[in-house]
């Protein structure tokens, strides 16, 4: 236990988390350490699951001993001993749904400074009192617009939604928003009783009557006489109470506990920009204060590139005014200079990281994971932390090679300020820059979990069995190009959205196309929004996700859409949002497994149906955790954490169900198998074997069947979707859209994945990728390079053609990198 | 901002927290740094308020960015820049009321290991299934005794409490536990109606009837005929429902929201040891499992010294049995050896720290702050933290010099494992061991807050103005002894409590006596419990605190108690438990201030009474914070934190009240003054001036009048009590009992305090101190040294007499230290 403090290493002994094979390893502190290896080899299990988890557990146990019991429930990592491990901070890509109220400004803490700027140094209307900083935040009671509560939107019923068909009469159900059943009849009777004709088509009713029926706040009580009513002869007279359609909708939203009822009435509601605050969410007094002639809402909307232009003149002021508490403006005071200088320094880092096209007001849910991570990394630079370990998850993912360089410089700065960097990384250009590399392998899952090498990067070259070494030192074979010719074109004309302005672009059919460009150049906008939405609408397909409906398209002309008979988006969105979804359920594989168990002799004897083997059904699941295998524990300082269920210990089923076995394994045992294991175990069950085979094809052999959707990375989710697609693959004219499919993948896995994508093209389909990986770009048939920069400086097609052609284009940020890669490919001599 | 990671210093620039005067300072990491200076000089403001607070803020902001808004509310420390600061862990003495369910075992995390030991390696009744570790904890559903819910006590009504006077009849109110008013009358009528005589004395009623009235669970409905009833002629007949006294008490406890009602019925309830679990709180199955022949409850009751004897044989086993899941005992298996070895190592540290007399089951609320801190320090040794700063608050406080040595060794070990130690310290023997000393001063409060010296200890010698240097290098004058002769004796015979067994001890009258001895020798038991309780009972004084009532005394004879006409306990318990109490309210000084403000012309014109100037009264206080000045914010990972009130910003009063000024200062301004400032401001207000003078006399000139009770250290609370006492001091025959009055005090402040205590003795009173400080012990008239060790090895008088006499005693742990100090005193030549 005694420790030499001059020893610069973290010593890990006996790490057995997940697939790690009793790993003993020493990694240096105050250095940048890259953790490499094929997907599933155990990089995250070591860097996050062991080192980060243990560092955090130790620190929190010491700082907040009363949280200890909760911490124990979530369990300590499986490791015998770690010494020399400082407290750690994780900068992960995947996790944590940011709240929709968080923005780039709050994420980076810039908003606090800007609010202080308006509070202390803004220009106020004559005689107005200075406001507190919090009055400039829509998330505080002091600052929120009283009408919309700071949300910036009004939710209100809309006539066209409540009465979708104005040719109907009230009796025929014109007012769709009215409830049904007795209450609907009651309203009809009252309408009749107050003298409105229920048999006139809606559009022919008087405007006054229509408005009264839809909007009145009155609730008149009306005596309803039932005598002679044909449909209800037993009815007695009664006093009925009227509710307008709006009143009914609002009442339901405020009171119902049923999600179904909510959804039903929400269909009559439309969100509009709040008229009081014009969507800013701020109260009026706050919007009267300006800085540089802008309200805080306007400043929040500026891109960082533009923001700098407002701040710099103030930061550079030499002679400053004296601050007085009654002055209307503090824009030229000492405090303004200080705040602007501080803001400038922070914003500069964001510009350096190629994020100049973002604005403070940008809602964080619309950011890509890579953008979020870079914002967090930049923010850390100012955190002043010393002596901690930053554990990062593929910081280069989603980055154009031109953007990766400045990011590495920022990481160097974090290190230079006295911290250690542990980086899980696949980009060989980043790995080359590390001080130390820990390479795991040789393969994934059970066949991985060993340290193949730990030391300075150079030394890895000698390690024969390392897939990383092969790519790092140019021994690996390049991905083969196919040089296919387009079988036609999709011509888009006059496309406008975000930073794409009146853009013309042509997408070749029946080949593989990569859309490239620096961050913010418009790749996702073009592929995942414009292209996806156009084809979807043309095919009349429903959107994948509720969010997609909002895409507003501005396209002059689109020719060639008729070439597609299907649209498949293989994106990184989770395959499910609860631990109840997993690989097996998503791919349909689990149906085969349940059927298998229901057909065993014992199950039949007991009368167990396939449903019994679903952990989502009450019959056979563990009642404590309702089949989740986990129970949620409230960890004081973390958003919500899961601990193994105390009853079934994660098995998810009740004891009786677990008694049913097939080849000596229970259904829970099958869920605990990796895809590779299951492929052997279920080799003779055709429907299962097919699914498992395609999962192996895309490099997911290491995933456990029961691994909850919430634990999968975006890249894994994407490959699961692809596998599901491949499994049903037929010849066809589908358009496959993929957003950075290689992110999170080791080059060896990239090769595997591309082979599958090329199969799809060979079967007649069209594939379009948003991509940064140069090996991948070099291997496609066609490239569309957007740029030249991000935001307003991007949005144009700077080069298009074969990879070779694009590599020769001038003015393209991609060209020089691609050229270098193509040259290297030409030179590299594959060894195997 | 760029930082040289090989730079071994934490750099602080512009620290202005509390009284710090823009402090710039560099302190080394990976070292033990002592922060010294007189009380109020700013040591804590620098070590805790600045360095620790900032380190924790930074780390939590990075780890849990969503907690950021809450963190911001509590505010960042006032400091311009800190670089090179690692994450920190505070091991403080004062703060945090531990929950009553926490024990030495949970505090040290030993309980987890012991539970695992019983679970995996215990001896089970034949055929019993192994239990999970949590089944051995009364705080889990699996382990708790179903009868008492794990509390170990039963709360039930007691007949003698419900019917205190059995000579009364029911009509006369025999059943005190019955409600009054209408409900009482109703019960009386029902009793009559069911045929029980309400005019027979209780003791003459049939046992069956008495039991039914007190305990029945039946609730019969009885027709009450009111005709002819004399007291309520308007009454109609009704059906009354009966409730037994127990039912009424239970119902009230379960349902009332009124604290008054609760307290009222609690008077009829008695807590008894739960009959099912015999006070262990554990369910029966768990108590059937043994290890070394002991149940876990028995093992928890062993002192650590005894525990070691049970664990060692197992830890030293050479040949072990094979563990099988069906074996009844695992005591000789591998896992038993491993767990016992681990336990032994942890317990050994506690023995080293002189805590061998404690047991795992000891409830943490009965521990002294010093014991708690040492337990936490010992626990940290095993935490595996690396690269953090431990910030400690006078770790040597409450320690006998013989106990200080091993503590310092443990601190050295924490440092040797790669951490930094920042220690606020007054004990010059500890300061001498530091690698670096930061000395603050020159005086307290406004007159302090400057760094007089920062560097290796030796260099401090040259700093003339440093009070610390004077004591550290033997230049300061010793505290003068008085060599008074006792004016009589208090003879105690056959005292038994805790580890005192049939002890005879004599306490001299009208002199100052120090009771000494190592930790756990019985000092507090003798002075704060036995002596205090005997004199209190003799005088018929009420206990200070509800807890005191529980002291059970076993004393054969006590002679001389009649010499005292008053008992004054000046202890370290808080002067109040909410931020509403403070120095000014406690000492009565605030009454004078409020009167002063009510007498101003403006207050009279407005009709403001003195009550208006109390922040505890609705009239004049700020309504947002109800006069607290603070609002509570729920910080996710801290027990509960206060932030300044957003309305009054801490002023506590409403705007109108603050308009009333006296010499241009509002009443809030006065509360913000230090005692020293107020002494000048109120010099001509005699009643205030007297209070303020005595506060200055005990060295509290630096405290602000409004400083909430919750922010005061135990030592400050103790000196406030002493000052309050001195202010009313008269000649007399009082017995003053003080428990370690010098803890938390700089030697210069100790001298000040002792001067005041000697004044009390000179006025005819008797003073008894529990004390470790050698300078103080050397200056008293009489010493009673307990020992020789702690717990069972203590509890005897090993030496008694003048300091000189005791210093020559053999077998006393105190003697050698005292001898050395007396010699040094003889040699030291005071310079001033
Ligand atoms: N939460 C988990 N529970 C069980 N196994 C897991 C979990 N997460 C990952 N694994 C398994 O551990 C192995 C290593 O995974 P991981 O560390 O994520 O690899 P990498 O980071 O190298 O892609 C894989 O077999 C994976 O399926
Ligand atoms: N949801 C959105 N709201 C506002 N602007 C957006 C949104 N998504 C992207 N943009 C803007 O559109 C431009 C192109 O972004 P994007 O298509 O994400 O680029 P890329 O995919 O090349 O990184 C950028 O200026 C970006 O800020
Ligand atoms: N919470 C507080 N608010 C305002 N002043 C404080 C607070 N705590 C301490 N002080 C003041 O700061 C000064 C230094 O106190 P402190 O740092 O506690 O001194 P030390 O630790 O040297 O005894 C004193 O004048 C004290 O009254
Ligand atoms: N509340 C208590 N419950 C049980 N044992 C106690 C309690 N308080 C003290 N003791 C025991 O009595 C002995 C003397 O303790 P104490 O009087 O606190 O010693 P000292 O004041 O000399 O440190 C020790 O063995 C201690 O464990
Ligand atoms: Zn609004
Ligand atoms: Zn379960
Ligand atoms: Zn019990
Ligand atoms: Zn207030």
CSV table of C-alpha atoms in Angstrom, one decimal, chain A residues 282-621:
chain,number,residue,atom,x,y,z
A,282,UNK,CA,-37.7,37.1,-21.4
A,283,UNK,CA,-39.8,39.7,-19.6
A,284,UNK,CA,-40.1,43.2,-21.3
A,285,UNK,CA,-37.8,45.2,-19.0
A,286,UNK,CA,-34.9,42.8,-19.8
A,287,UNK,CA,-35.5,43.2,-23.5
A,288,UNK,CA,-35.2,47.0,-23.2
A,289,UNK,CA,-31.5,46.8,-22.1
A,290,UNK,CA,-29.0,46.7,-24.9
A,291,UNK,CA,-25.3,46.2,-25.4
A,292,UNK,CA,-23.6,47.2,-28.6
A,293,UNK,CA,-27.1,48.1,-29.8
A,294,UNK,CA,-28.3,44.5,-29.3
A,295,UNK,CA,-30.8,43.0,-26.9
A,296,UNK,CA,-29.5,39.9,-25.0
A,297,UNK,CA,-31.8,37.8,-27.2
A,298,UNK,CA,-30.2,39.3,-30.3
A,299,UNK,CA,-26.7,38.7,-28.9
A,300,UNK,CA,-27.6,35.1,-28.1
A,301,UNK,CA,-28.6,34.6,-31.8
A,302,UNK,CA,-25.2,35.8,-33.1
A,303,UNK,CA,-22.8,33.3,-34.3
A,304,UNK,CA,-19.6,33.3,-32.3
A,305,UNK,CA,-17.8,34.7,-35.3
A,306,UNK,CA,-20.1,37.7,-35.3
A,307,UNK,CA,-20.2,37.9,-31.5
A,308,UNK,CA,-16.4,38.5,-31.5
A,309,UNK,CA,-16.9,41.6,-33.6
A,310,UNK,CA,-19.2,43.1,-31.0
A,311,UNK,CA,-17.0,42.3,-28.0
A,312,UNK,CA,-13.6,43.1,-29.4
A,313,UNK,CA,-14.0,47.0,-29.6
A,314,UNK,CA,-15.0,47.1,-26.0
A,315,UNK,CA,-12.3,44.7,-24.8
A,316,UNK,CA,-9.8,46.9,-26.5
A,317,UNK,CA,-11.0,50.2,-25.0
A,318,UNK,CA,-8.1,52.1,-23.5
A,319,UNK,CA,-9.8,55.0,-21.8
A,320,UNK,CA,-12.8,54.0,-19.8
A,321,UNK,CA,-15.6,55.9,-18.2
A,322,UNK,CA,-16.2,55.9,-14.5
A,323,UNK,CA,-19.1,53.7,-13.5
A,324,UNK,CA,-21.9,55.4,-11.7
A,325,UNK,CA,-25.0,53.7,-10.4
A,326,UNK,CA,-27.3,56.1,-12.2
A,327,UNK,CA,-25.7,56.2,-15.6
A,328,UNK,CA,-27.9,54.8,-18.4
A,329,UNK,CA,-25.0,52.9,-20.0
A,330,UNK,CA,-22.0,51.1,-18.6
A,331,UNK,CA,-20.7,50.0,-22.0
A,332,UNK,CA,-17.5,52.0,-21.8
A,333,UNK,CA,-16.7,51.2,-18.1
A,334,UNK,CA,-14.0,49.2,-16.6
A,335,UNK,CA,-16.4,46.4,-15.8
A,336,UNK,CA,-17.5,46.2,-19.4
A,337,UNK,CA,-13.9,45.9,-20.6
A,338,UNK,CA,-13.2,43.2,-18.0
A,339,UNK,CA,-16.3,41.1,-18.9
A,340,UNK,CA,-15.7,41.5,-22.7
A,341,UNK,CA,-12.1,40.5,-22.4
A,342,UNK,CA,-13.1,37.4,-20.4
A,343,UNK,CA,-15.8,36.6,-22.9
A,344,UNK,CA,-13.5,37.1,-25.9
A,345,UNK,CA,-10.9,34.7,-24.5
A,346,UNK,CA,-13.5,32.0,-24.0
A,347,UNK,CA,-15.1,32.5,-27.4
A,348,UNK,CA,-11.7,32.4,-29.1
A,349,UNK,CA,-11.3,28.8,-27.9
A,350,UNK,CA,-14.6,28.0,-29.6
A,351,UNK,CA,-13.4,29.6,-32.8
A,352,UNK,CA,-10.2,27.7,-32.6
A,353,UNK,CA,-12.2,24.5,-32.4
A,354,UNK,CA,-14.0,25.3,-35.5
A,355,UNK,CA,-17.3,26.1,-33.7
A,356,UNK,CA,-17.5,29.7,-34.8
A,357,UNK,CA,-20.8,29.0,-36.6
A,358,UNK,CA,-22.6,28.2,-33.4
A,359,UNK,CA,-24.5,30.7,-31.4
A,360,UNK,CA,-25.1,30.9,-27.6
A,361,UNK,CA,-28.8,30.5,-28.1
A,362,UNK,CA,-28.6,27.3,-30.0
A,363,UNK,CA,-30.6,24.6,-28.1
A,364,UNK,CA,-28.3,21.8,-27.0
A,365,UNK,CA,-30.6,19.1,-28.2
A,366,UNK,CA,-29.9,20.2,-31.8
A,367,UNK,CA,-26.2,19.7,-31.4
A,368,UNK,CA,-24.3,16.7,-32.7
A,369,UNK,CA,-22.5,14.6,-30.0
A,370,UNK,CA,-19.2,15.8,-31.3
A,371,UNK,CA,-20.2,19.5,-31.1
A,372,UNK,CA,-21.4,19.0,-27.5
A,373,UNK,CA,-18.2,17.3,-26.5
A,374,UNK,CA,-16.0,20.0,-28.0
A,375,UNK,CA,-18.0,22.6,-26.2
A,376,UNK,CA,-17.5,20.8,-23.0
A,377,UNK,CA,-13.8,20.4,-23.6
A,378,UNK,CA,-13.4,24.1,-24.3
A,379,UNK,CA,-15.3,24.9,-21.1
A,380,UNK,CA,-12.9,22.7,-19.1
A,381,UNK,CA,-10.0,24.8,-20.3
A,382,UNK,CA,-11.3,27.6,-18.0
A,383,UNK,CA,-12.3,25.3,-15.2
A,384,UNK,CA,-9.0,25.6,-13.4
A,385,UNK,CA,-8.9,22.0,-12.5
A,386,UNK,CA,-5.5,20.6,-11.7
A,387,UNK,CA,-4.2,17.1,-11.1
A,388,UNK,CA,-7.3,15.4,-12.4
A,389,UNK,CA,-7.7,12.7,-15.1
A,390,UNK,CA,-9.9,13.7,-18.0
A,391,UNK,CA,-11.3,10.6,-19.5
A,392,UNK,CA,-12.5,11.2,-23.1
A,393,UNK,CA,-14.5,9.2,-25.5
A,394,UNK,CA,-13.1,9.5,-29.1
A,395,UNK,CA,-12.8,13.3,-29.1
A,396,UNK,CA,-12.0,13.4,-32.8
A,397,UNK,CA,-15.3,11.6,-33.8
A,398,UNK,CA,-17.4,13.7,-36.1
A,399,UNK,CA,-14.4,15.9,-37.0
A,400,UNK,CA,-13.1,16.8,-40.3
A,401,UNK,CA,-9.3,16.3,-40.3
A,402,UNK,CA,-8.9,20.1,-40.5
A,403,UNK,CA,-10.9,20.5,-37.3
A,404,UNK,CA,-9.0,17.7,-35.4
A,405,UNK,CA,-5.8,19.7,-35.3
A,406,UNK,CA,-7.0,22.6,-33.1
A,407,UNK,CA,-8.8,20.1,-30.8
A,408,UNK,CA,-5.6,18.3,-30.2
A,409,UNK,CA,-4.0,21.6,-29.2
A,410,UNK,CA,-6.8,22.3,-26.7
A,411,UNK,CA,-6.2,18.8,-25.2
A,412,UNK,CA,-2.5,19.6,-25.0
A,413,UNK,CA,-3.4,22.7,-23.0
A,414,UNK,CA,-5.5,20.7,-20.6
A,415,UNK,CA,-2.5,18.5,-20.1
A,416,UNK,CA,-0.1,21.4,-19.8
A,417,UNK,CA,-2.3,22.8,-17.0
A,418,UNK,CA,-1.4,19.8,-14.9
A,419,UNK,CA,-3.9,17.1,-15.8
A,420,UNK,CA,-3.8,13.7,-17.3
A,421,UNK,CA,-5.8,12.7,-20.4
A,422,UNK,CA,-7.1,9.2,-21.0
A,423,UNK,CA,-8.5,9.0,-24.5
A,424,UNK,CA,-10.5,6.2,-26.1
A,425,UNK,CA,-9.6,6.7,-29.7
A,426,UNK,CA,-9.8,5.2,-33.2
A,427,UNK,CA,-8.3,8.0,-35.3
A,428,UNK,CA,-4.8,6.9,-36.0
A,429,UNK,CA,-3.7,10.5,-36.5
A,430,UNK,CA,-4.8,11.3,-33.0
A,431,UNK,CA,-3.2,8.1,-31.6
A,432,UNK,CA,0.1,9.1,-33.2
A,433,UNK,CA,0.1,12.3,-31.0
A,434,UNK,CA,-0.4,10.4,-27.7
A,435,UNK,CA,2.5,10.0,-25.2
A,436,UNK,CA,1.4,6.5,-24.5
A,437,UNK,CA,-0.8,3.9,-26.0
A,438,UNK,CA,-2.7,1.1,-24.4
A,439,UNK,CA,-3.8,-1.4,-27.1
A,440,UNK,CA,-6.4,-3.9,-26.2
A,441,UNK,CA,-7.4,-7.0,-28.1
A,442,UNK,CA,-6.7,-9.1,-29.9
A,443,UNK,CA,-10.4,-9.3,-30.8
A,444,UNK,CA,-13.7,-8.3,-29.3
A,445,UNK,CA,-15.7,-9.6,-26.3
A,446,UNK,CA,-14.5,-12.9,-24.9
A,447,UNK,CA,-11.7,-12.9,-27.5
A,448,UNK,CA,-10.5,-9.5,-26.3
A,449,UNK,CA,-9.9,-7.9,-22.9
A,450,UNK,CA,-6.2,-8.4,-23.0
A,451,UNK,CA,-3.6,-5.7,-23.1
A,452,UNK,CA,-1.5,-6.3,-26.2
A,453,UNK,CA,0.8,-3.4,-25.6
A,454,UNK,CA,1.2,-0.5,-23.1
A,455,UNK,CA,4.0,2.0,-23.8
A,456,UNK,CA,5.2,4.8,-26.0
A,457,UNK,CA,3.5,4.7,-29.5
A,458,UNK,CA,6.6,3.6,-31.4
A,459,UNK,CA,6.9,0.4,-29.5
A,460,UNK,CA,3.5,-0.8,-30.8
A,461,UNK,CA,4.9,-1.4,-34.2
A,462,UNK,CA,6.5,-4.6,-33.1
A,463,UNK,CA,3.3,-6.1,-31.9
A,464,UNK,CA,2.2,-8.5,-34.6
A,465,UNK,CA,-1.2,-9.5,-33.3
A,466,UNK,CA,-2.4,-5.8,-32.9
A,467,UNK,CA,-5.0,-4.6,-35.4
A,468,UNK,CA,-4.1,-1.1,-34.3
A,469,UNK,CA,-0.4,-1.6,-35.2
A,470,UNK,CA,-1.4,-2.6,-38.7
A,471,UNK,CA,-3.2,0.6,-39.3
A,472,UNK,CA,-1.0,2.9,-37.3
A,473,UNK,CA,2.1,1.8,-39.2
A,474,UNK,CA,0.5,1.4,-42.7
A,475,UNK,CA,0.6,-2.3,-42.9
A,476,UNK,CA,-3.1,-2.8,-43.3
A,477,UNK,CA,-4.7,-3.3,-46.7
A,478,UNK,CA,-6.7,-0.3,-47.9
A,479,UNK,CA,-10.4,-0.6,-48.4
A,480,UNK,CA,-11.0,-1.4,-52.0
A,481,UNK,CA,-12.6,1.2,-54.2
A,482,UNK,CA,-15.2,0.0,-56.8
A,483,UNK,CA,-15.1,2.8,-59.3
A,484,UNK,CA,-18.8,2.4,-60.2
A,485,UNK,CA,-20.5,4.7,-62.7
A,486,UNK,CA,-23.7,6.5,-61.7
A,487,UNK,CA,-26.8,4.9,-63.2
A,488,UNK,CA,-28.5,8.3,-63.3
A,489,UNK,CA,-28.8,11.5,-61.1
A,490,UNK,CA,-31.0,13.1,-58.6
A,491,UNK,CA,-30.9,16.8,-59.4
A,492,UNK,CA,-31.8,19.2,-56.6
A,493,UNK,CA,-32.2,22.9,-57.4
A,494,UNK,CA,-32.5,26.0,-55.2
A,495,UNK,CA,-32.2,24.2,-51.8
A,496,UNK,CA,-32.3,26.6,-48.8
A,497,UNK,CA,-32.1,25.5,-45.2
A,498,UNK,CA,-29.8,26.7,-42.4
A,499,UNK,CA,-26.7,27.7,-44.1
A,500,UNK,CA,-27.6,26.2,-47.5
A,501,UNK,CA,-28.8,29.1,-49.6
A,502,UNK,CA,-30.2,28.4,-53.1
A,503,UNK,CA,-27.9,25.5,-53.5
A,504,UNK,CA,-27.8,23.3,-56.6
A,505,UNK,CA,-26.5,19.8,-56.0
A,506,UNK,CA,-26.6,16.5,-57.9
A,507,UNK,CA,-26.5,13.1,-56.3
A,508,UNK,CA,-25.6,10.1,-58.4
A,509,UNK,CA,-27.8,6.9,-58.3
A,510,UNK,CA,-26.8,3.3,-57.7
A,511,UNK,CA,-23.3,4.2,-56.4
A,512,UNK,CA,-21.8,5.1,-53.0
A,513,UNK,CA,-21.5,8.8,-52.3
A,514,UNK,CA,-19.7,10.5,-49.4
A,515,UNK,CA,-20.7,14.1,-48.4
A,516,UNK,CA,-17.7,15.8,-46.9
A,517,UNK,CA,-16.7,19.1,-45.4
A,518,UNK,CA,-15.7,20.8,-42.1
A,519,UNK,CA,-18.0,21.0,-39.1
A,520,UNK,CA,-20.9,23.2,-39.8
A,521,UNK,CA,-20.5,23.2,-43.6
A,522,UNK,CA,-24.0,21.8,-44.0
A,523,UNK,CA,-23.5,18.0,-44.5
A,524,UNK,CA,-26.2,16.9,-42.0
A,525,UNK,CA,-28.5,19.6,-43.2
A,526,UNK,CA,-28.2,18.4,-46.8
A,527,UNK,CA,-28.3,14.6,-46.2
A,528,UNK,CA,-30.3,14.0,-43.0
A,529,UNK,CA,-32.8,16.8,-43.5
A,530,UNK,CA,-33.2,18.0,-47.1
A,531,UNK,CA,-32.5,14.7,-48.9
A,532,UNK,CA,-34.3,12.6,-46.3
A,533,UNK,CA,-37.3,14.8,-46.2
A,534,UNK,CA,-37.7,15.1,-49.9
A,535,UNK,CA,-37.6,11.4,-50.5
A,536,UNK,CA,-39.7,10.6,-47.5
A,537,UNK,CA,-42.5,13.0,-48.7
A,538,UNK,CA,-42.2,11.7,-52.3
A,539,UNK,CA,-42.7,8.2,-51.0
A,540,UNK,CA,-45.4,9.2,-48.5
A,541,UNK,CA,-43.5,7.4,-45.8
A,542,UNK,CA,-44.2,8.4,-42.2
A,543,UNK,CA,-41.4,10.2,-40.3
A,544,UNK,CA,-39.1,7.9,-38.1
A,545,UNK,CA,-39.5,10.3,-35.3
A,546,UNK,CA,-41.9,12.9,-34.1
A,547,UNK,CA,-39.1,15.6,-34.4
A,548,UNK,CA,-38.8,15.0,-38.1
A,549,UNK,CA,-42.1,16.5,-38.9
A,550,UNK,CA,-40.8,20.0,-38.2
A,551,UNK,CA,-38.4,20.1,-41.1
A,552,UNK,CA,-39.4,22.9,-43.3
A,553,UNK,CA,-38.2,22.5,-46.9
A,554,UNK,CA,-37.4,25.2,-49.3
A,555,UNK,CA,-36.4,23.5,-52.6
A,556,UNK,CA,-37.2,24.9,-56.1
A,557,UNK,CA,-36.9,21.7,-58.0
A,558,UNK,CA,-36.1,18.0,-57.4
A,559,UNK,CA,-35.7,15.7,-60.4
A,560,UNK,CA,-35.1,12.0,-60.1
A,561,UNK,CA,-37.0,11.3,-56.9
A,562,UNK,CA,-38.9,8.6,-58.7
A,563,UNK,CA,-35.8,6.4,-58.9
A,564,UNK,CA,-36.3,5.4,-55.3
A,565,UNK,CA,-38.9,3.0,-54.0
A,566,UNK,CA,-37.7,3.0,-50.4
A,567,UNK,CA,-35.9,5.3,-48.0
A,568,UNK,CA,-33.8,3.9,-45.2
A,569,UNK,CA,-32.1,6.1,-42.6
A,570,UNK,CA,-29.5,4.4,-40.7
A,571,UNK,CA,-28.7,6.9,-38.0
A,572,UNK,CA,-27.2,7.0,-34.6
A,573,UNK,CA,-30.3,7.6,-32.7
A,574,UNK,CA,-30.9,5.0,-29.9
A,575,UNK,CA,-32.8,1.9,-30.8
A,576,UNK,CA,-34.9,2.5,-27.7
A,577,UNK,CA,-35.0,4.8,-24.8
A,578,UNK,CA,-35.4,2.4,-21.9
A,579,UNK,CA,-33.5,-0.6,-20.7
A,580,UNK,CA,-36.4,-2.7,-21.9
A,581,UNK,CA,-35.3,-2.5,-25.5
A,582,UNK,CA,-32.2,-4.3,-26.6
A,583,UNK,CA,-30.5,-5.8,-29.5
A,584,UNK,CA,-32.5,-9.0,-29.3
A,585,UNK,CA,-35.9,-7.3,-29.2
A,586,UNK,CA,-35.0,-4.7,-31.8
A,587,UNK,CA,-33.8,-7.1,-34.4
A,588,UNK,CA,-36.7,-9.5,-33.9
A,589,UNK,CA,-34.2,-12.2,-32.9
A,590,UNK,CA,-35.9,-12.5,-29.5
A,591,UNK,CA,-39.1,-13.7,-31.1
A,592,UNK,CA,-37.3,-16.8,-32.3
A,593,UNK,CA,-35.7,-17.4,-29.0
A,594,UNK,CA,-39.0,-17.2,-27.1
A,595,UNK,CA,-40.7,-19.5,-29.5
A,596,UNK,CA,-37.8,-21.9,-29.0
A,597,UNK,CA,-38.3,-21.9,-25.2
A,598,UNK,CA,-42.1,-22.2,-25.4
A,599,UNK,CA,-41.6,-25.3,-27.5
A,600,UNK,CA,-39.5,-27.2,-25.0
A,601,UNK,CA,-41.2,-30.2,-23.4
A,602,UNK,CA,-41.2,-28.7,-20.0
A,603,UNK,CA,-42.7,-25.4,-21.1
A,604,UNK,CA,-45.4,-27.2,-23.0
A,605,UNK,CA,-46.1,-29.4,-19.9
A,606,UNK,CA,-46.5,-26.3,-17.8
A,607,UNK,CA,-48.5,-24.5,-20.6
A,608,UNK,CA,-46.0,-21.6,-21.0
A,609,UNK,CA,-46.6,-19.6,-24.1
A,610,UNK,CA,-43.8,-17.6,-25.9
A,611,UNK,CA,-45.2,-14.5,-24.0
A,612,UNK,CA,-44.1,-16.1,-20.7
A,613,UNK,CA,-40.5,-15.7,-21.9
A,614,UNK,CA,-40.8,-12.0,-22.5
A,615,UNK,CA,-39.5,-9.8,-19.7
A,616,UNK,CA,-42.0,-7.2,-20.7
A,617,UNK,CA,-45.0,-9.3,-19.8
A,618,UNK,CA,-46.2,-9.8,-16.2
A,619,UNK,CA,-46.5,-13.6,-16.4
A,620,UNK,CA,-42.9,-14.6,-16.4
A,621,UNK,CA,-40.9,-11.6,-15.4
